[in-house]
Coordinates of C-alpha atoms and ligand atoms in Angstrom, one line a residue:
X1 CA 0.0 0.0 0.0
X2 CA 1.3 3.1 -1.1
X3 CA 2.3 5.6 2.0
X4 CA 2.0 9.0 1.7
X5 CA 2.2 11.7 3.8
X6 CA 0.9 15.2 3.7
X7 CA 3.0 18.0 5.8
X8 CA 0.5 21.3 6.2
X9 CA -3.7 20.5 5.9
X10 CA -4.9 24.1 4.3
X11 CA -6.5 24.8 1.7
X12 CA -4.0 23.0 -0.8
X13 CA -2.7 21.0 1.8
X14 CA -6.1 19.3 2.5
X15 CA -7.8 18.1 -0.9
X16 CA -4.3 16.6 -1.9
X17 CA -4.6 14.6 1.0
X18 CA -7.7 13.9 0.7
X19 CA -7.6 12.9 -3.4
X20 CA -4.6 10.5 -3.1
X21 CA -6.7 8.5 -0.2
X22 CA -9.7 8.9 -2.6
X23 CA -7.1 7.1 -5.0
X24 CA -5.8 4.3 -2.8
X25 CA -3.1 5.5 -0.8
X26 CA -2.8 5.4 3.0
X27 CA -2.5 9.1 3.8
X28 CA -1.5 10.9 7.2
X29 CA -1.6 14.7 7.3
X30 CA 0.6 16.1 9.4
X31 CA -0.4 20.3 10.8
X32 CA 0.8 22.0 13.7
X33 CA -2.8 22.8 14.2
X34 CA -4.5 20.6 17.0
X35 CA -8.3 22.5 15.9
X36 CA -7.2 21.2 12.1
X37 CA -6.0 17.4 13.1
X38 CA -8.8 16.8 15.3
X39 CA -11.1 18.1 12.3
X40 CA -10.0 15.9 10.1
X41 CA -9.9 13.0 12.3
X42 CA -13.6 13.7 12.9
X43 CA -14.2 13.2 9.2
X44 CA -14.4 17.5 8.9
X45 CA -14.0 20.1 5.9
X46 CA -13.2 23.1 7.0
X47 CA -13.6 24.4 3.6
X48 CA -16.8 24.4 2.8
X49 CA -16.5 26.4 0.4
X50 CA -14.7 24.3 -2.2
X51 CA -17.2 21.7 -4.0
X52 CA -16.8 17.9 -3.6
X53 CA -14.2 18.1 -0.5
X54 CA -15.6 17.8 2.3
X55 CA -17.7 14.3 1.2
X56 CA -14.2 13.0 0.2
X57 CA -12.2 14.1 3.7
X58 CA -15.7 12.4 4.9
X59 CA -15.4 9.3 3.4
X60 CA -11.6 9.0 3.3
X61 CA -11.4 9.5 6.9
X62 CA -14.3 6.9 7.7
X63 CA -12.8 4.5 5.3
X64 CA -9.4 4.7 7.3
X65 CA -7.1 6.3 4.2
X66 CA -6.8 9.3 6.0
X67 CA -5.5 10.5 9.1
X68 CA -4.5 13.5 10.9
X69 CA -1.7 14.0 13.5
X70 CA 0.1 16.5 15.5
X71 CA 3.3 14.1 15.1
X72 CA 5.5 13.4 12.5
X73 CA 8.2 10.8 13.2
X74 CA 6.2 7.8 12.2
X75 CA 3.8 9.3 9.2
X76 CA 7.3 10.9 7.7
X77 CA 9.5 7.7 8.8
X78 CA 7.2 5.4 6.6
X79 CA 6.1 7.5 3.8
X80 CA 7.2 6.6 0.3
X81 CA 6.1 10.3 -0.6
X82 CA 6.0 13.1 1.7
X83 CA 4.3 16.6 0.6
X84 CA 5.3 19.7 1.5
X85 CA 2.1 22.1 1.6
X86 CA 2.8 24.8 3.8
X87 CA 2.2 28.8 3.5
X88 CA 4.8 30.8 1.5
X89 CA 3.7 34.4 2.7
X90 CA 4.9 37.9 2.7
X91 CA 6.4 39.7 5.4
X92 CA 5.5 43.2 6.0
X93 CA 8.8 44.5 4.0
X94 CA 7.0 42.5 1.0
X95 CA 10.4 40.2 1.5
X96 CA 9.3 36.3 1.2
X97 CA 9.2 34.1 4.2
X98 CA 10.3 31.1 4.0
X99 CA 10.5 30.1 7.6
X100 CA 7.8 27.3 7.2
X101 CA 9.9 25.4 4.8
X102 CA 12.7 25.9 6.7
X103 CA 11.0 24.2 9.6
X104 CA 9.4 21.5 7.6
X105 CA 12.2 20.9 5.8
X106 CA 14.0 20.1 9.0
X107 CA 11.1 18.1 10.1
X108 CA 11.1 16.0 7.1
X109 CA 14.9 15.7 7.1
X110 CA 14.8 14.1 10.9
X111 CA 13.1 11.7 9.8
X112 CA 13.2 10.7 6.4
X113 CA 13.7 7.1 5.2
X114 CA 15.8 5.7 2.6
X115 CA 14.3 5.4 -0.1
X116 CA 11.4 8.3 -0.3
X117 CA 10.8 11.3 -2.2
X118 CA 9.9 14.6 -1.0
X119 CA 7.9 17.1 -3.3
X120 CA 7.1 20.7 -2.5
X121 CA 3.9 21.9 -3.6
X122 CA 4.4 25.4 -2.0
X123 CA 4.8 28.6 -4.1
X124 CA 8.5 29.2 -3.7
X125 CA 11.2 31.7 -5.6
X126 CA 13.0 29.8 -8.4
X127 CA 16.4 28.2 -6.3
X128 CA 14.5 27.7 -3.0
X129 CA 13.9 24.2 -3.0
X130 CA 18.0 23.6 -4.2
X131 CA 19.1 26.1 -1.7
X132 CA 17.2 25.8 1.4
X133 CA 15.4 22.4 1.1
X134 CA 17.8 20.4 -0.1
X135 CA 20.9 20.9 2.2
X136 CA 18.3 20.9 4.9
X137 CA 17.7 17.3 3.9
X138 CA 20.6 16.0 3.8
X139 CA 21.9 17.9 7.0
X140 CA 19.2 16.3 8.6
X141 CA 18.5 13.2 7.4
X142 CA 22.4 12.4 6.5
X143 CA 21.4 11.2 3.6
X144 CA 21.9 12.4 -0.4
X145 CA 19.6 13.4 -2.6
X146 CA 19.2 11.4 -6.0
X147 CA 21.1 8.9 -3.8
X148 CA 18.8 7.9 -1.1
X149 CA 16.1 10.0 -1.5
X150 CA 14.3 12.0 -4.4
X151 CA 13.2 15.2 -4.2
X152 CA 11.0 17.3 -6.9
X153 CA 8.9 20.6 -6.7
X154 CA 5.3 19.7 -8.2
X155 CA 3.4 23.7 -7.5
X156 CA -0.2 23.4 -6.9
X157 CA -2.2 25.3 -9.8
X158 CA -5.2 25.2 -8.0
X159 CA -7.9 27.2 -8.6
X160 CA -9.6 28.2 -4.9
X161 CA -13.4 27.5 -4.9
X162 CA -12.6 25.1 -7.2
X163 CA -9.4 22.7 -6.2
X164 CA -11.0 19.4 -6.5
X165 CA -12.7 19.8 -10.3
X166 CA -8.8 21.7 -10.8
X167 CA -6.6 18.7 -9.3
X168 CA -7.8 16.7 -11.5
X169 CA -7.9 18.8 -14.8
X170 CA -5.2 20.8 -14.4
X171 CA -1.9 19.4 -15.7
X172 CA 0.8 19.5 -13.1
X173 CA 4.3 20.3 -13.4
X174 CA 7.3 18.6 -11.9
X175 CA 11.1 19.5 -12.0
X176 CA 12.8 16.8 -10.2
X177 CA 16.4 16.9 -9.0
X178 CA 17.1 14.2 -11.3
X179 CA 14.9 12.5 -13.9
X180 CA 14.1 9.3 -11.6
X181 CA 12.7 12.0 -9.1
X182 CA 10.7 13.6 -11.9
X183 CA 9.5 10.4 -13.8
X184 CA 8.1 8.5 -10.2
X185 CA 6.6 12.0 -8.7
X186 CA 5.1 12.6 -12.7
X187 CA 3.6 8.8 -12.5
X188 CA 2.3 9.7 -9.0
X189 CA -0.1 12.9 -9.9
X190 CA -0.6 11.0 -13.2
X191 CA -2.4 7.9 -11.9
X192 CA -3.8 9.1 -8.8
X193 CA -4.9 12.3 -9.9
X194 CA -5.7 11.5 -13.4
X195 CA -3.8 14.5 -14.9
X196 CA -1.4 15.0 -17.7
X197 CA 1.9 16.2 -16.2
X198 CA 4.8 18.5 -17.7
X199 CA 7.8 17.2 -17.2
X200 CA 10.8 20.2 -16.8
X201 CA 14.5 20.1 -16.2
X202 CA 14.9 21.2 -12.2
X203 CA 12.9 22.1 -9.4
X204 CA 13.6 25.7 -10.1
X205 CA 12.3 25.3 -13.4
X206 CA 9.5 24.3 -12.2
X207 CA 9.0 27.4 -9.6
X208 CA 9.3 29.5 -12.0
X209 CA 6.4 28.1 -14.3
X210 CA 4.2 28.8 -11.3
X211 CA 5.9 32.1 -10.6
X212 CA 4.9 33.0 -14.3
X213 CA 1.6 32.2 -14.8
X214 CA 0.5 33.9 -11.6
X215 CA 2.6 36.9 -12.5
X216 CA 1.4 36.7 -15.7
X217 CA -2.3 37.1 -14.1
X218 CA -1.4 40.6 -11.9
X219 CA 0.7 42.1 -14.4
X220 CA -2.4 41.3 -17.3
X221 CA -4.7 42.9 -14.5
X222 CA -3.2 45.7 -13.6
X223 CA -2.7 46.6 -17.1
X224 CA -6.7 46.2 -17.2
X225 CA -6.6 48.1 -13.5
X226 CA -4.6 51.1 -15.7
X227 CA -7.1 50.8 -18.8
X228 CA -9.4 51.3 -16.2
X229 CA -8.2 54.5 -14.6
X230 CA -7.3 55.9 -18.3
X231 CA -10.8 55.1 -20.0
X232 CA -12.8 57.0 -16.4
X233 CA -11.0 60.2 -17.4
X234 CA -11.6 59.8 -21.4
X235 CA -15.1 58.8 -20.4
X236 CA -14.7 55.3 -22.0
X237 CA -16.7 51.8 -20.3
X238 CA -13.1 50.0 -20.4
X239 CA -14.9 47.1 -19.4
X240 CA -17.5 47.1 -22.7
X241 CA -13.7 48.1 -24.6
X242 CA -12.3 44.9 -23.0
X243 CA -15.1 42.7 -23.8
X244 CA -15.0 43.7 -27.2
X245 CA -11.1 43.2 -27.9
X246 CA -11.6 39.3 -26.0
X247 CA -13.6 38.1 -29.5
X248 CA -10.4 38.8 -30.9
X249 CA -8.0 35.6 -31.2
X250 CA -5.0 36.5 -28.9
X251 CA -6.8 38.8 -26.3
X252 CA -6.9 37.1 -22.8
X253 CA -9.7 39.3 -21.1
X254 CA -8.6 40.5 -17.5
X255 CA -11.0 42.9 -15.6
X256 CA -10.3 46.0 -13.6
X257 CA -11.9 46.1 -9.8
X258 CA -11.3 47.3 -6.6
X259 CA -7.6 45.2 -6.4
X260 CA -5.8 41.9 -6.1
X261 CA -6.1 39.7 -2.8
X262 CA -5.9 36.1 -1.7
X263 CA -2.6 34.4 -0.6
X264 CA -1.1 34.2 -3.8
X265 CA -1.4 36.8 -6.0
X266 CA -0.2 39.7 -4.0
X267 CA 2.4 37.8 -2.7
X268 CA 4.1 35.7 -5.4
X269 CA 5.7 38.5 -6.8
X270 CA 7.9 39.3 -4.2
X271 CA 9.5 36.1 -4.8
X272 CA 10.4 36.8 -8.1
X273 CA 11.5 40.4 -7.3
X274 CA 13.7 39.4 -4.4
X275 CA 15.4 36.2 -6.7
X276 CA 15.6 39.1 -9.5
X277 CA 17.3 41.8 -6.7
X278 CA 19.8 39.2 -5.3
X279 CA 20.8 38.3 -9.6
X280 CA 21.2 42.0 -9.8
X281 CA 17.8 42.4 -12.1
X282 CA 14.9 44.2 -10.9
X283 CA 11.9 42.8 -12.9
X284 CA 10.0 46.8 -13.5
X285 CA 7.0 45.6 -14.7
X286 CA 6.3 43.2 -12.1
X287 CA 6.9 45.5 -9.2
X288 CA 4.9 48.2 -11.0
X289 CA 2.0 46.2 -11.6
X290 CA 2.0 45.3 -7.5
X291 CA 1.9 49.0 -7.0
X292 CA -1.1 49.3 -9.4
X293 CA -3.2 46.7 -7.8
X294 CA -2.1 47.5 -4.6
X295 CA -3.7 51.6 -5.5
X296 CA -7.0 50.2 -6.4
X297 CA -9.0 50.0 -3.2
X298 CA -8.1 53.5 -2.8
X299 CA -9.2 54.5 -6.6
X300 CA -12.6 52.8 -4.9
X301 CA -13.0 55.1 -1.7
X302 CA -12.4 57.8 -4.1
X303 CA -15.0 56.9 -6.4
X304 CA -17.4 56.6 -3.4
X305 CA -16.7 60.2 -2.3
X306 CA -17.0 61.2 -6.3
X307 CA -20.9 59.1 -6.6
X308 CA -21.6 60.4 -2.8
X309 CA -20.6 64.5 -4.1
X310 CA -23.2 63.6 -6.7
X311 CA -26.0 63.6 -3.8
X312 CA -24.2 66.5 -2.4
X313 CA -22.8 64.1 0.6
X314 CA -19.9 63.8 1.8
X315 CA -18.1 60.1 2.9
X316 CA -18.0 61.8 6.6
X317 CA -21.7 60.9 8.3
X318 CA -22.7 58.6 5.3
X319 CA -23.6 54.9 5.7
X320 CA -22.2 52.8 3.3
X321 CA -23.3 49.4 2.5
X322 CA -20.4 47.1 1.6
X323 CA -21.5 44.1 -0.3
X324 CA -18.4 41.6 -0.6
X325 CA -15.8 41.5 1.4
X326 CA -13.8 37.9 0.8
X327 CA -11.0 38.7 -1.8
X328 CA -12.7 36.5 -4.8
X329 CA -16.2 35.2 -5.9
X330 CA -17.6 32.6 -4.0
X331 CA -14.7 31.8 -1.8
X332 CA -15.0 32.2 2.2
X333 CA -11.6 34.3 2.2
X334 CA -10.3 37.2 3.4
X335 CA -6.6 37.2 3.3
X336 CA -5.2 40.1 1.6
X337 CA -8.9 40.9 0.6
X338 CA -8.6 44.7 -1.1
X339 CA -11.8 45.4 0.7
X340 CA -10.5 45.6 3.9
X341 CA -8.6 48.8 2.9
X342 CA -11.6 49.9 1.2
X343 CA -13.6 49.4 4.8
X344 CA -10.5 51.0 7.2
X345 CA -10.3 54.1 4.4
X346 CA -14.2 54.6 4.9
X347 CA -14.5 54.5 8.8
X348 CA -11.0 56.5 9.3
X349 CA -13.0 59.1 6.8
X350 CA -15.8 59.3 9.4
X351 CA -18.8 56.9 7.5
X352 CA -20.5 54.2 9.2
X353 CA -19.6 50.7 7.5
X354 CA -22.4 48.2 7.0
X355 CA -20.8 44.6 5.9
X356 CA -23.1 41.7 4.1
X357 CA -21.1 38.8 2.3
X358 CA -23.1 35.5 1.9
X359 CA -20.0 33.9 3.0
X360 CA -19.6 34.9 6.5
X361 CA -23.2 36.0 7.8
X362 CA -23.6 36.8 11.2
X363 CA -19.9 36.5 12.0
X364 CA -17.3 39.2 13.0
X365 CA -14.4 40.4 10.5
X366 CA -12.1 43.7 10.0
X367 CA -13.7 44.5 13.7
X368 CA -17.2 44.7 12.1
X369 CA -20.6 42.3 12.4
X370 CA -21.5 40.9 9.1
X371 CA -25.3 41.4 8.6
X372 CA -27.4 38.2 8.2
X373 CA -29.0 39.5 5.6
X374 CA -28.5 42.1 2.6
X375 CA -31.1 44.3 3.1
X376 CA -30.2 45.0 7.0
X377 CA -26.8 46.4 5.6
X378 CA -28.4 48.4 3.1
X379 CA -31.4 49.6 4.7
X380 CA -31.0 53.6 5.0
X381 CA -27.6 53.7 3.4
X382 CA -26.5 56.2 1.9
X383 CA -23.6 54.6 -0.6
X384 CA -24.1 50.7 -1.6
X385 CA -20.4 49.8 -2.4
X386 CA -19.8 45.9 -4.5
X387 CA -16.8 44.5 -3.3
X388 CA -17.1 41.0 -4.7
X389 CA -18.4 39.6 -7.3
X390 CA -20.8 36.8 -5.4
X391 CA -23.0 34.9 -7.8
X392 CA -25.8 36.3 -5.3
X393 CA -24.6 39.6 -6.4
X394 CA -25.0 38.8 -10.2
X395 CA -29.1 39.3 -10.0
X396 CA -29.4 42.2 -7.6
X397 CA -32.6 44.2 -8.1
X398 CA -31.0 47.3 -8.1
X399 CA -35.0 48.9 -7.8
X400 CA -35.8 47.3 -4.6
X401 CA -32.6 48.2 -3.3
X402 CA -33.3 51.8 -4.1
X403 CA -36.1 51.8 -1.9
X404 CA -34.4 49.7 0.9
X405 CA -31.7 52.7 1.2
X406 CA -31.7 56.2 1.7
X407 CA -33.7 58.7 -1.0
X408 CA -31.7 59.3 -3.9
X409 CA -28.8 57.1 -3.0
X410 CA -25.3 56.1 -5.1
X411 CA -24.0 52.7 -5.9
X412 CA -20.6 52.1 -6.6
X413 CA -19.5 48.8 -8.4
X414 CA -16.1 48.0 -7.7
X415 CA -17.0 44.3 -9.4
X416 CA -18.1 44.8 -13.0
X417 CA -21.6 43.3 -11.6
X418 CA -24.0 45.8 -13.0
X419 CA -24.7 48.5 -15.6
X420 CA -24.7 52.0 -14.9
X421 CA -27.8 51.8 -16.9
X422 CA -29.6 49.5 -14.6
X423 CA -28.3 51.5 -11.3
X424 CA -29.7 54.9 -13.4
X425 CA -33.0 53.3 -13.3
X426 CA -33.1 52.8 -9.9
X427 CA -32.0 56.4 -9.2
X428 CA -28.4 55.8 -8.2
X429 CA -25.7 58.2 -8.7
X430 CA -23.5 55.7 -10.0
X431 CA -19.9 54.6 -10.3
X432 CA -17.9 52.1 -11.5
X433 CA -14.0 50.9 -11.7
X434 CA -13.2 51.9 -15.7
X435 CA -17.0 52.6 -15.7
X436 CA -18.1 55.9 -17.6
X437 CA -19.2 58.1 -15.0
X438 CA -23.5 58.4 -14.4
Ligands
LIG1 N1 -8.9 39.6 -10.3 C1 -9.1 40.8 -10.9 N2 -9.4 40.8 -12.3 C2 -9.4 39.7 -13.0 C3 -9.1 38.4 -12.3 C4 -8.9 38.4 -10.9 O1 -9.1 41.9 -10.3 O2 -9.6 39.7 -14.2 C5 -8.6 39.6 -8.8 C6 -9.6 38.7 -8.0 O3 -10.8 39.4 -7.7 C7 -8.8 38.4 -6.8 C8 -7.4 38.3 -7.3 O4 -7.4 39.0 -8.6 O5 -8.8 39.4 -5.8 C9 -6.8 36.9 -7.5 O6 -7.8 36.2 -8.2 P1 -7.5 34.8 -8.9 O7 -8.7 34.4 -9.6 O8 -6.3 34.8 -9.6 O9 -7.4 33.8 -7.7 P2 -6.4 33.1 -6.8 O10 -5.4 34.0 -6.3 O11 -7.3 32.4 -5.8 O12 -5.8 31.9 -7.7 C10 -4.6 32.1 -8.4 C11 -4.7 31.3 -9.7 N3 -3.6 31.6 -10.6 C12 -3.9 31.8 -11.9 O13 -5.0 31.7 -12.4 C13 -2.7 32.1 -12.7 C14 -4.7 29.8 -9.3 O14 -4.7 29.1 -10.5 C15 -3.5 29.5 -8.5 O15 -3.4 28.2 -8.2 C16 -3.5 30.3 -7.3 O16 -3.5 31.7 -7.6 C17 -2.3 29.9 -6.4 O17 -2.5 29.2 -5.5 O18 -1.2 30.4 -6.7

């Protein structure tokens, strides 16, 4: 029976577990959580938010293939594969911090066995893994890589709110440290997952792929989060500009908004920019387009005051409804959310802040209660301001919420989730990000 084990249960972390006992292994996940392993063990998702997973953690777990534990000498000791999921954050210079790794990495190396093969999944700068992972190893472990044990990065490519139908579409990339790592971790995702894989020369060929593609996502938005800023001023609907240019063949449509959150996006460039800084080349377009997206909840509180000047208000004394907080559709997430500027910009500025998102009713977050229901955070407001895209937001009936908030309100769509048009009807003052002024 293949043994595999699974070193941090998040949201990555989690559903690969999960999948490889759903495809026959015997898995043990291994988190420094005790909330998380006794979770699991109880046959619990705490991600109910991502289709499919939490009936397969279910059923896994009651079918004995998977396990969660606190301790990792005998999972790691007996694993032919061990996983490396862990966070990859930021720290507040923007400089990447690695100390996770570092402390799985020592983990794993304590106990490795002869014979198994480590693979990162975690979003690391190109060189990581062959810099800090692997002499960490060996240090440890006193063994030698391609010798006695493989090691390969394999980054997840996961689409959050979506990581179960992803994992196993997606095709995965590996970059072994030598082709025996690459070809058994390749056959690995292959079977189990059911996915094509990529095979590439080196682990930090591999860390690069993912670097690129999810720097290839900001820089493409914040080039739509410029458009955006241009066309307001030339009194342009960038967003009916950008739909137009996506029928032509090589246009990949990327949509302006109120900013970039989640844990990867406004991270993962930093890790490229501080590899780039240490080879003495500072990647320009990729730091620029951080400071772009990182300027658009702002561009949003100014927009507010701009719709609110419209009803001769000002932001100070106004109740604003926010609807959306979480950083993406249909994801129960706030980390690095560009709403929570948006919120701490408004109440410094003197308005009261009414929260709804359908993903965390009735609880607390930025220091605020999240209303139960919609209409409780709009009733008498004076500003209703879309923060994310929720498929509940998609069919809002802009006329009933016209009479649910103050007389002659504004509406401010950070989201692309209405037409001015619509929120004309309804006698907003309206604006939008790259939205023609109405
Ligand atoms: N966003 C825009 N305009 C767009 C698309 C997105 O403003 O046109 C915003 C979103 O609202 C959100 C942020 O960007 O705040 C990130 O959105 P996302 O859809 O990229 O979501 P993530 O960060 O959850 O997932 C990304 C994905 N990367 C790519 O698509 C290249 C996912 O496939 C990765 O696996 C994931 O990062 C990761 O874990 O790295």
């Amino acid at each position: 029976m293949l043994r595999i084990t699974v070193m941090g249960l998040g949201r990555i972390g989690l559903p690969t577990a999960a999948l490889f006992a759903k495809a026959g292994a015997k898995v043990t996940g291994v988190d420094v959580r005790k909330e998380v392993v006794s979770e699991v063990n109880a046959g619990m998702c705490m991600f109910n938010d991502e289709p499919g997973l939490p009936d397969i953690v279910k059923s896994s777990v009651k079918a004995g293939s998977l396990r969660a534990t606190l301790a990792p000498k005998d999972s790691v000791s007996s694993a032919h594969f061990v996983i490396i999921c862990v966070p990859t954050p930021v720290d507040e210079t923007k400089s990447p911090d690695y100390s996770s790794i570092e402390r799985v990495s020592h983990t794993v190396g304590n106990f490795l066995r002869r014979g198994s093969v480590v693979i990162v999944e975690s979003t690391v700068g190109p060189g990581i893994v062959e810099e800090k992972v692997l002499p960490t190893l060996e240090a440890e472990s006193g063994l030698k890589a391609g010798k006695d044990f493989g090691l390969a990065s394999c980054p997840e490519r996961s689409d959050p709110g979506n990581i179960v139908q992803n994992m196993r579409s997606v095709p995965r990339i590996v970059g072994g440290f030598d082709t025996k790592s690459t070809d058994l971790v390749a056959a690995l995702y292959e079977s189990a997952f059911g996915v094509k894989t990529i095979k590439l020369s080196d682990p930090k060929t591999a860390n690069a792929v993912k670097l690129t593609e999810n720097l290839f996502r900001d820089v493409n938005i914040a080039l739509a989060n410029e458009f955006a800023l241009l066309y307001e001023k030339l009194g342009v609907d960038a967003v009916e500009v950008i739909n137009a240019c996506a029928t032509k063949y090589n246009f990949m449509p990327h949509f302006p908004g109120a900013g970039v959150g989640g844990p990867c996006l406004p991270s993962n460039s930093y890790y490229l920019i501080s590899e780039g800084i240490k080879a003495g080349n500072i990647p320009y377009i990729i730091r620029l387009a951080r400071e772009i997206n990182d300027r658009m909840p702002d561009h949003v509180v100014e927009l507010v005051g701009e719709a609110l000047n419209d009803r001769k208000k000002t932001i100070k004394g106004s109740r604003i409804a926010i609807l959306g907080i979480a950083y993406k559709p249909n994801v129960k997430d706030v980390q690095l959310t560009p709403i929570e500027r948006v919120v701490t910009r408004l109440t410094e500025m003197g308005a009261e802040v009414q929260i709804y998102d359908p993903m965390f009713k009735g609880e607390e977050v930025f220091g605020l209660p999240v209303c139960v229901k919609l209409e409780s955070a709009v009733r008498n407001a004076d500003c209703i301001v879309v923060g994310t895209a929720h498929d509940e937001f998609k069919h809002l009936d802009l006329q009933n919420l016209s009479r649910v908030a103050r007389r002659r309100a504004a509406f401010v769509d950070a989201r692309n989730v209405v037409t001015a048009a619509t929120a004309v009807r309804a006698g907003f003052a309206f604006r939008g990000v790259g939205r023609k002024p109405r």
